[in-house]
Amino acid sequence: MSATMYPNYSPGLEGVIGGITTISDIISETSTLVYRGYNVHDLASHGSFEETAYLLLFGHLPDRKELESFMATLAAEREVPAQVYTALQQLPPSTHPMDIARLGFAAYAPFDPDYNEPATNHDANLRKAVRIVAKASTIVGNGHRIRTGKAPLAPKPEHTIAQNFLYLVNGVEPDAETAHVMDSSLTLYAEHGFNASTFACRVCVATLSDLYSGICAGIGTLRGPLHGGANEEAMHMLQKIGTPDKADAWIHNALANKDKIMGFGHREYKKQDPRAIYMTKVAKALGEKTGDTKWGQIADILENVMATEKNIHPNVDFPAAYAYYLLGIPIDLYTPIFVVARTSGWTAHMVEQLDNNRLIRPKCIYEGPTSETWVPVDER
Ligand code: CMC
């Protein structure tokens, strides 16, 4: 009823323009994603996640000197105070790493030397943004160590963010190929317009709250299975299917039951998600290299049936799921990897929001009762 009575109402805000940005653009018709004008495929194949993070935060690709200085700052800012680890150690071992990440940032916030700067201080916001990007892989990586009963490791200054994450999670030097796959996936996950978690970050700081509260809102929003949590759900689904010979029957049965197939579909891409195209190549290559091609084979069957029956295509979370699995990463770290990457997009958006701020406060349609008469509590 509401949709016809209120023509401006769009459930889920579909198609609603929520703001103006210069950070990224999704061109649905051509399945293209650009970060500040650069095609994400170019950034993922030729660049590094650090170059992408710099581009998102500072608006241009760094030259050699700017990149070296940025890398040095990230290295210097990578560690978190011992008090943050003490806070994480209080959590039960069953705590999901997304909750660890949220607490990690909440606990670090008051230690940021710029924490009490006014919300609209652009330079302080950028310094906070760089600290957040620098610390994300340490919070997630050492958070994983703590929940598995291991001591946190000191990050190595010579590591990239991708290497730091892998080093802390596995406790050994990552090999170059694994680090490259991780690095390119971080670039693909870095930024995506007004997606739910980024919008949550912008809504949060638009009240003149701080970037760390925004990051906590972003992490809480990302963890849901309709958003970032889909990469973990997609891997559980692939494991449940188990072998390629079971895939066709499984997917037909799931569709007959009207189940949502995790890792498929997207609000903005009605054809293909460009990130999924890139990530599928990476995941398939990993399968060939490791000799474990069954996930790619199951994926092909699901993709064909979904395209034929529903005209719905995989999003980035689908190939990322089995790529991470082939890298030996624990499944419940897949969405936290998304956090490590998306801190760059989230912070870029929060800085942009605060540079030209207006409170975000939409209207709603009231459909509850009207004209109720007050009845004293003992007479109800
Ligand atoms: N499996 C089966 N049917 C689907 C799927 C799916 N994955 N996605 C959409 N549909 C159908 C849906 O049932 C509906 O059909 P009908 O009109 O007959 O009821 C129609 O397509 C529209 O779906 P919707 O859920 O209203 O579309 P939306 O734009 O609100 O949702 C979405 C987009 C991503 C939440 C949805 O496609 C979905 O739930 N996908 C699975 C979860 C997932 O993979 N999320 C990751 C998104 S990409 C990574 C990220 O940025 O977070």
Coordinates of C-alpha atoms and ligand atoms in Angstrom, one line a residue:
M1 CA 0.0 0.0 0.0
S2 CA 2.7 2.5 1.0
A3 CA 4.5 2.1 -2.3
T4 CA 1.4 3.3 -4.3
M5 CA 0.3 5.9 -1.8
Y6 CA 3.7 7.5 -1.5
P7 CA 5.4 7.5 -5.0
N8 CA 8.6 8.9 -3.5
Y9 CA 9.0 5.9 -1.2
S10 CA 11.6 3.4 -2.3
P11 CA 12.0 0.3 0.0
G12 CA 15.6 -0.2 0.8
L13 CA 16.3 3.3 -0.6
E14 CA 16.7 1.6 -4.0
G15 CA 17.4 4.2 -6.7
V16 CA 17.5 7.0 -4.1
I17 CA 20.4 9.5 -4.4
G18 CA 21.9 9.8 -0.9
G19 CA 24.7 12.2 -1.6
I20 CA 27.5 13.4 -3.9
T21 CA 30.9 11.8 -4.0
T22 CA 34.1 12.0 -5.9
I23 CA 35.5 8.7 -4.5
S24 CA 34.1 6.0 -6.8
D25 CA 31.6 5.3 -9.5
I26 CA 29.7 2.1 -10.3
I27 CA 28.7 2.0 -14.0
S28 CA 26.1 -0.8 -13.9
E29 CA 25.4 -1.0 -17.6
T30 CA 29.0 -1.8 -18.5
S31 CA 29.9 -3.6 -15.2
T32 CA 32.6 -1.1 -14.5
L33 CA 33.9 0.2 -11.1
V34 CA 36.2 3.1 -11.0
Y35 CA 38.0 4.6 -8.0
R36 CA 38.6 8.3 -8.6
G37 CA 38.5 7.7 -12.3
Y38 CA 40.8 4.6 -12.3
N39 CA 39.3 1.2 -13.4
V40 CA 39.5 -1.2 -10.5
H41 CA 40.9 -3.9 -12.7
D42 CA 44.0 -1.7 -13.5
L43 CA 44.5 -0.9 -9.8
A44 CA 44.2 -4.6 -8.8
S45 CA 46.5 -5.9 -11.6
H46 CA 49.1 -3.2 -11.8
G47 CA 49.0 -1.4 -8.4
S48 CA 49.2 -2.2 -4.7
F49 CA 46.5 -1.9 -2.0
E50 CA 48.6 0.9 -0.5
E51 CA 48.5 2.9 -3.7
T52 CA 44.7 2.4 -3.8
A53 CA 44.3 3.5 -0.2
Y54 CA 46.3 6.6 -0.9
L55 CA 44.2 7.3 -4.0
L56 CA 41.0 7.0 -2.1
L57 CA 42.2 9.1 0.8
F58 CA 44.2 11.8 -1.0
G59 CA 42.4 11.9 -4.4
H60 CA 45.4 11.1 -6.7
L61 CA 47.7 8.2 -7.2
P62 CA 51.0 8.8 -5.3
D63 CA 54.2 9.5 -7.1
R64 CA 57.3 7.5 -5.9
K65 CA 58.1 9.9 -3.1
E66 CA 54.6 10.2 -1.8
L67 CA 54.2 6.4 -1.9
E68 CA 57.4 5.8 0.1
S69 CA 56.4 8.4 2.6
F70 CA 52.9 6.9 2.9
M71 CA 54.3 3.4 3.3
A72 CA 56.7 4.6 6.0
T73 CA 53.7 6.3 7.9
L74 CA 51.6 3.1 7.6
A75 CA 54.5 1.0 8.9
A76 CA 55.0 3.4 11.9
E77 CA 51.3 3.4 12.7
R78 CA 50.7 -0.3 12.3
E79 CA 51.1 -1.4 16.0
V80 CA 48.3 -0.9 18.5
P81 CA 48.8 -0.3 22.2
A82 CA 49.1 -3.3 24.6
Q83 CA 45.8 -2.1 26.3
V84 CA 43.9 -3.0 23.1
Y85 CA 45.2 -6.5 23.2
T86 CA 44.3 -6.7 26.9
A87 CA 40.8 -5.7 26.0
L88 CA 40.6 -8.4 23.3
Q89 CA 41.9 -11.0 25.7
Q90 CA 38.8 -10.5 27.8
L91 CA 36.5 -11.9 25.1
P92 CA 35.4 -15.5 25.0
P93 CA 37.2 -17.7 22.5
S94 CA 33.9 -18.2 20.5
T95 CA 33.9 -14.4 19.7
H96 CA 33.5 -13.9 15.9
P97 CA 36.5 -12.0 14.5
M98 CA 34.1 -9.2 13.3
D99 CA 33.2 -8.5 16.9
I100 CA 37.0 -8.6 17.8
A101 CA 37.6 -6.0 15.0
R102 CA 34.8 -3.8 16.3
L103 CA 36.1 -3.9 19.9
G104 CA 39.7 -3.5 18.7
F105 CA 38.9 -0.1 17.0
A106 CA 36.6 1.0 19.9
A107 CA 39.4 0.2 22.4
Y108 CA 42.1 2.0 20.3
A109 CA 40.0 5.2 19.6
P110 CA 40.9 7.1 22.8
F111 CA 44.6 6.4 22.1
D112 CA 44.5 8.2 18.8
P113 CA 46.4 11.5 19.5
D114 CA 43.9 13.4 17.3
Y115 CA 40.9 11.7 19.0
N116 CA 39.6 14.9 20.6
E117 CA 40.1 17.1 17.5
P118 CA 36.9 18.7 16.2
A119 CA 34.9 16.4 13.9
T120 CA 35.4 18.8 11.0
N121 CA 39.2 19.1 11.3
H122 CA 40.1 17.8 7.8
D123 CA 43.8 17.3 8.5
A124 CA 43.2 15.5 11.7
N125 CA 40.6 13.3 10.0
L126 CA 43.1 12.3 7.4
R127 CA 45.6 11.5 10.0
K128 CA 43.0 9.4 11.8
A129 CA 42.1 7.7 8.5
V130 CA 45.7 6.7 7.9
R131 CA 46.0 5.3 11.4
I132 CA 42.8 3.3 10.9
V133 CA 44.0 1.8 7.6
A134 CA 47.4 1.1 9.1
K135 CA 46.0 -0.7 12.2
A136 CA 43.2 -2.7 10.6
S137 CA 45.3 -5.7 9.6
T138 CA 47.0 -5.8 13.0
I139 CA 43.8 -5.7 14.9
V140 CA 42.3 -8.5 12.8
G141 CA 45.5 -10.5 12.5
N142 CA 46.5 -10.3 16.2
G143 CA 42.9 -10.5 17.2
H144 CA 42.8 -13.9 15.5
R145 CA 46.0 -14.9 17.3
I146 CA 44.5 -13.9 20.7
R147 CA 41.3 -15.8 20.2
T148 CA 43.2 -19.0 19.2
G149 CA 45.3 -18.7 22.4
K150 CA 48.5 -17.3 20.8
A151 CA 50.4 -14.2 21.8
P152 CA 50.2 -11.1 19.5
L153 CA 53.2 -10.7 17.2
A154 CA 55.0 -7.4 16.5
P155 CA 54.2 -6.3 13.0
K156 CA 57.2 -6.0 10.7
P157 CA 57.8 -2.5 9.2
E158 CA 58.9 -3.9 5.9
H159 CA 55.6 -5.8 5.3
T160 CA 52.8 -4.5 3.2
I161 CA 49.3 -4.5 4.7
A162 CA 48.5 -7.8 2.9
Q163 CA 51.8 -9.3 4.1
N164 CA 51.1 -8.1 7.7
F165 CA 47.7 -9.7 7.7
L166 CA 49.1 -13.1 6.5
Y167 CA 52.1 -12.9 8.7
L168 CA 50.0 -12.3 11.9
V169 CA 47.4 -14.9 11.0
N170 CA 49.9 -17.7 10.1
G171 CA 52.9 -16.7 12.1
V172 CA 55.2 -17.3 9.1
E173 CA 56.5 -15.1 6.3
P174 CA 53.9 -15.2 3.5
D175 CA 55.0 -16.3 0.1
A176 CA 55.0 -13.7 -2.7
E177 CA 52.0 -15.2 -4.7
T178 CA 49.8 -15.5 -1.6
A179 CA 50.6 -11.9 -0.7
H180 CA 49.8 -10.8 -4.2
V181 CA 46.4 -12.5 -4.2
M182 CA 45.6 -11.0 -0.9
D183 CA 46.8 -7.6 -2.0
S184 CA 44.7 -7.6 -5.2
S185 CA 41.6 -8.8 -3.3
L186 CA 42.1 -5.9 -0.8
T187 CA 42.0 -3.5 -3.7
L188 CA 38.8 -5.0 -5.1
Y189 CA 37.2 -4.8 -1.7
A190 CA 38.4 -1.3 -0.9
E191 CA 35.5 0.9 -2.0
H192 CA 32.1 0.7 -3.4
G193 CA 30.0 3.8 -3.4
F194 CA 27.1 4.2 -1.0
N195 CA 26.9 0.5 0.0
A196 CA 25.2 -0.2 3.4
S197 CA 28.3 -0.1 5.6
T198 CA 29.8 3.0 4.0
F199 CA 26.4 4.7 4.2
A200 CA 26.3 3.7 7.9
C201 CA 29.7 5.3 8.4
R202 CA 28.5 8.5 6.7
V203 CA 25.3 8.7 8.7
C204 CA 27.3 8.2 11.9
V205 CA 29.8 11.0 11.3
A206 CA 27.2 13.3 9.8
T207 CA 26.0 13.9 13.4
L208 CA 29.6 15.2 14.0
S209 CA 30.5 12.0 15.8
D210 CA 34.0 10.7 15.3
L211 CA 35.7 8.4 12.7
Y212 CA 36.1 5.5 15.1
S213 CA 32.4 5.5 15.9
G214 CA 31.8 5.4 12.2
I215 CA 34.2 2.5 11.8
C216 CA 32.4 0.5 14.5
A217 CA 29.1 1.3 12.7
G218 CA 30.7 0.2 9.4
I219 CA 31.9 -3.1 10.9
G220 CA 28.6 -3.9 12.5
T221 CA 26.8 -3.2 9.2
L222 CA 29.3 -5.1 7.1
R223 CA 29.0 -8.3 9.0
G224 CA 25.5 -9.2 7.9
P225 CA 25.2 -12.0 5.3
L226 CA 23.4 -9.7 2.8
H227 CA 26.6 -7.6 2.8
G228 CA 30.1 -8.6 3.7
G229 CA 29.1 -11.7 5.6
A230 CA 28.2 -13.3 2.3
N231 CA 31.8 -14.4 1.6
E232 CA 31.7 -16.6 4.7
E233 CA 28.2 -17.9 3.9
A234 CA 29.2 -18.6 0.3
M235 CA 32.1 -20.9 1.5
H236 CA 29.8 -22.7 3.9
M237 CA 27.4 -23.3 1.0
L238 CA 30.2 -24.6 -1.2
Q239 CA 31.3 -27.0 1.6
K240 CA 27.8 -28.2 2.0
I241 CA 27.5 -29.0 -1.7
G242 CA 30.9 -30.8 -1.4
T243 CA 31.5 -32.2 -4.9
P244 CA 30.7 -31.0 -8.4
D245 CA 28.4 -34.0 -9.1
K246 CA 26.0 -32.7 -6.4
A247 CA 26.0 -29.1 -7.5
D248 CA 23.3 -29.1 -10.1
A249 CA 20.7 -30.9 -8.0
W250 CA 21.6 -28.7 -4.9
I251 CA 21.1 -25.4 -6.7
H252 CA 17.9 -26.4 -8.4
N253 CA 16.6 -27.6 -5.0
A254 CA 17.6 -24.4 -3.3
L255 CA 15.9 -22.3 -6.0
A256 CA 12.8 -24.4 -5.7
N257 CA 12.8 -23.6 -2.0
K258 CA 13.3 -19.9 -2.8
D259 CA 16.5 -19.8 -0.9
K260 CA 18.9 -16.9 -1.3
I261 CA 22.1 -18.1 -2.8
M262 CA 25.0 -16.4 -1.0
G263 CA 27.5 -14.6 -3.2
F264 CA 25.0 -14.0 -5.9
G265 CA 23.1 -10.9 -6.9
H266 CA 23.7 -7.2 -6.4
R267 CA 21.6 -4.1 -6.0
E268 CA 23.8 -2.1 -8.4
Y269 CA 25.0 -4.7 -10.9
K270 CA 22.2 -6.3 -12.9
K271 CA 24.7 -7.8 -15.3
Q272 CA 28.1 -8.7 -13.8
D273 CA 30.1 -7.5 -10.9
P274 CA 33.5 -6.5 -12.3
R275 CA 35.2 -7.4 -9.1
A276 CA 33.8 -10.9 -9.4
I277 CA 35.1 -11.2 -13.0
Y278 CA 38.6 -10.4 -11.8
M279 CA 38.4 -12.5 -8.6
T280 CA 37.1 -15.5 -10.5
K281 CA 40.3 -15.5 -12.7
V282 CA 42.4 -15.3 -9.5
A283 CA 40.5 -18.1 -7.8
K284 CA 40.5 -20.4 -10.8
A285 CA 44.3 -19.9 -11.2
L286 CA 44.8 -20.7 -7.5
G287 CA 42.7 -23.9 -8.0
E288 CA 44.9 -25.0 -10.9
K289 CA 48.1 -24.2 -9.0
T290 CA 47.1 -26.1 -5.9
G291 CA 45.5 -29.0 -7.9
D292 CA 42.2 -28.3 -6.0
T293 CA 39.8 -27.4 -8.8
K294 CA 36.6 -28.8 -7.4
W295 CA 35.5 -25.4 -5.9
G296 CA 35.9 -23.8 -9.3
Q297 CA 33.9 -26.6 -10.9
I298 CA 31.1 -26.3 -8.4
A299 CA 31.2 -22.6 -8.9
D300 CA 30.8 -22.9 -12.7
I301 CA 27.7 -25.1 -12.2
L302 CA 26.1 -22.7 -9.8
E303 CA 26.9 -19.7 -12.0
N304 CA 25.4 -21.3 -15.1
V305 CA 22.2 -22.4 -13.3
M306 CA 21.8 -18.9 -11.7
A307 CA 22.3 -17.1 -15.0
T308 CA 19.9 -19.4 -16.9
E309 CA 17.2 -19.7 -14.3
K310 CA 17.3 -16.3 -12.6
N311 CA 19.6 -14.0 -14.7
I312 CA 21.5 -13.4 -11.5
H313 CA 25.3 -13.4 -11.5
P314 CA 28.0 -13.9 -8.8
N315 CA 29.2 -10.9 -6.8
V316 CA 32.8 -10.5 -5.6
D317 CA 32.1 -12.5 -2.4
F318 CA 31.6 -15.7 -4.3
P319 CA 35.0 -16.2 -6.0
A320 CA 36.7 -14.5 -3.0
A321 CA 35.3 -17.2 -0.8
Y322 CA 37.0 -20.1 -2.5
A323 CA 40.1 -18.1 -3.3
Y324 CA 40.6 -17.5 0.4
Y325 CA 39.8 -21.1 1.1
L326 CA 42.5 -22.2 -1.3
L327 CA 44.9 -19.9 0.5
G328 CA 44.2 -21.7 3.7
I329 CA 42.6 -18.8 5.5
P330 CA 40.0 -19.7 8.3
I331 CA 36.5 -19.0 7.0
D332 CA 35.5 -16.7 9.7
L333 CA 38.3 -14.3 8.7
Y334 CA 36.9 -13.7 5.3
T335 CA 34.6 -10.8 6.3
P336 CA 37.3 -9.3 8.5
I337 CA 39.6 -9.2 5.4
F338 CA 36.8 -7.1 3.9
V339 CA 37.2 -4.8 6.9
V340 CA 40.9 -4.5 6.4
A341 CA 40.3 -3.4 2.8
R342 CA 37.2 -1.3 3.4
T343 CA 38.7 0.9 6.1
S344 CA 40.2 2.8 3.2
G345 CA 36.8 3.4 1.5
W346 CA 35.0 4.0 4.8
T347 CA 37.5 6.6 6.0
A348 CA 37.7 8.4 2.6
H349 CA 33.9 8.7 2.7
M350 CA 33.8 9.9 6.3
V351 CA 36.4 12.6 5.5
E352 CA 34.4 13.6 2.4
Q353 CA 31.2 13.7 4.5
L354 CA 32.7 15.9 7.2
D355 CA 34.3 18.2 4.6
N356 CA 30.8 19.2 3.4
N357 CA 28.5 18.0 6.1
R358 CA 24.8 18.0 6.6
L359 CA 22.9 15.8 9.0
I360 CA 21.5 12.7 7.3
R361 CA 17.9 12.3 8.4
P362 CA 15.3 10.8 6.0
K363 CA 11.6 10.8 6.6
C364 CA 9.5 7.7 7.2
I365 CA 5.8 6.8 6.6
Y366 CA 3.9 6.3 9.8
E367 CA 1.4 3.4 9.5
G368 CA 0.8 2.7 13.2
P369 CA -2.5 3.4 15.1
T370 CA -3.8 6.9 15.5
S371 CA -6.1 8.5 18.1
E372 CA -5.6 5.9 20.9
T373 CA -7.1 6.8 24.2
W374 CA -4.9 6.8 27.3
V375 CA -5.9 4.0 29.8
P376 CA -4.3 3.9 33.3
V377 CA -2.0 0.9 33.8
D378 CA -4.3 -1.1 36.1
E379 CA -7.2 -0.8 33.7
R380 CA -5.4 -2.2 30.6
Ligands
CMC1 N1 19.7 -15.8 -4.7 C1 18.4 -16.0 -5.1 N2 17.6 -15.0 -5.5 C2 18.1 -13.8 -5.4 C3 19.4 -13.5 -5.0 C4 20.2 -14.6 -4.6 N3 21.4 -14.4 -4.2 N4 19.6 -12.2 -5.1 C5 18.5 -11.6 -5.5 N5 17.5 -12.6 -5.7 C6 16.2 -12.4 -6.2 C7 15.3 -12.1 -5.0 O1 14.7 -13.3 -4.5 C8 14.2 -11.3 -5.7 O2 13.3 -12.1 -6.4 P1 11.8 -11.7 -6.4 O3 11.7 -10.4 -7.0 O4 11.2 -12.9 -7.2 O5 11.3 -11.8 -5.0 C9 15.0 -10.4 -6.7 O6 16.2 -11.2 -7.0 C10 15.5 -9.1 -6.1 O7 16.2 -9.4 -4.9 P2 16.4 -8.4 -3.7 O8 16.9 -9.2 -2.5 O9 15.1 -7.7 -3.5 O10 17.5 -7.4 -4.3 P3 18.3 -6.4 -3.4 O11 18.8 -5.4 -4.4 O12 17.5 -5.9 -2.3 O13 19.4 -7.2 -2.8 C11 21.4 -8.5 -2.4 C12 20.7 -7.3 -3.2 C13 22.9 -8.4 -2.7 C14 21.1 -8.2 -0.9 C15 20.8 -9.8 -2.9 O14 21.1 -10.1 -4.2 C16 21.2 -10.9 -2.0 O15 20.6 -11.2 -0.9 N6 22.3 -11.7 -2.3 C17 22.9 -12.7 -1.5 C18 23.8 -12.1 -0.4 C19 25.1 -11.6 -1.0 O16 25.7 -12.2 -1.8 N7 25.5 -10.3 -0.6 C20 26.8 -9.7 -1.0 C21 26.5 -8.5 -1.9 S1 28.0 -8.0 -2.8 C22 29.3 -7.7 -1.6 C23 29.0 -6.6 -0.8 O17 29.2 -5.4 -1.3 O18 28.6 -6.7 0.4

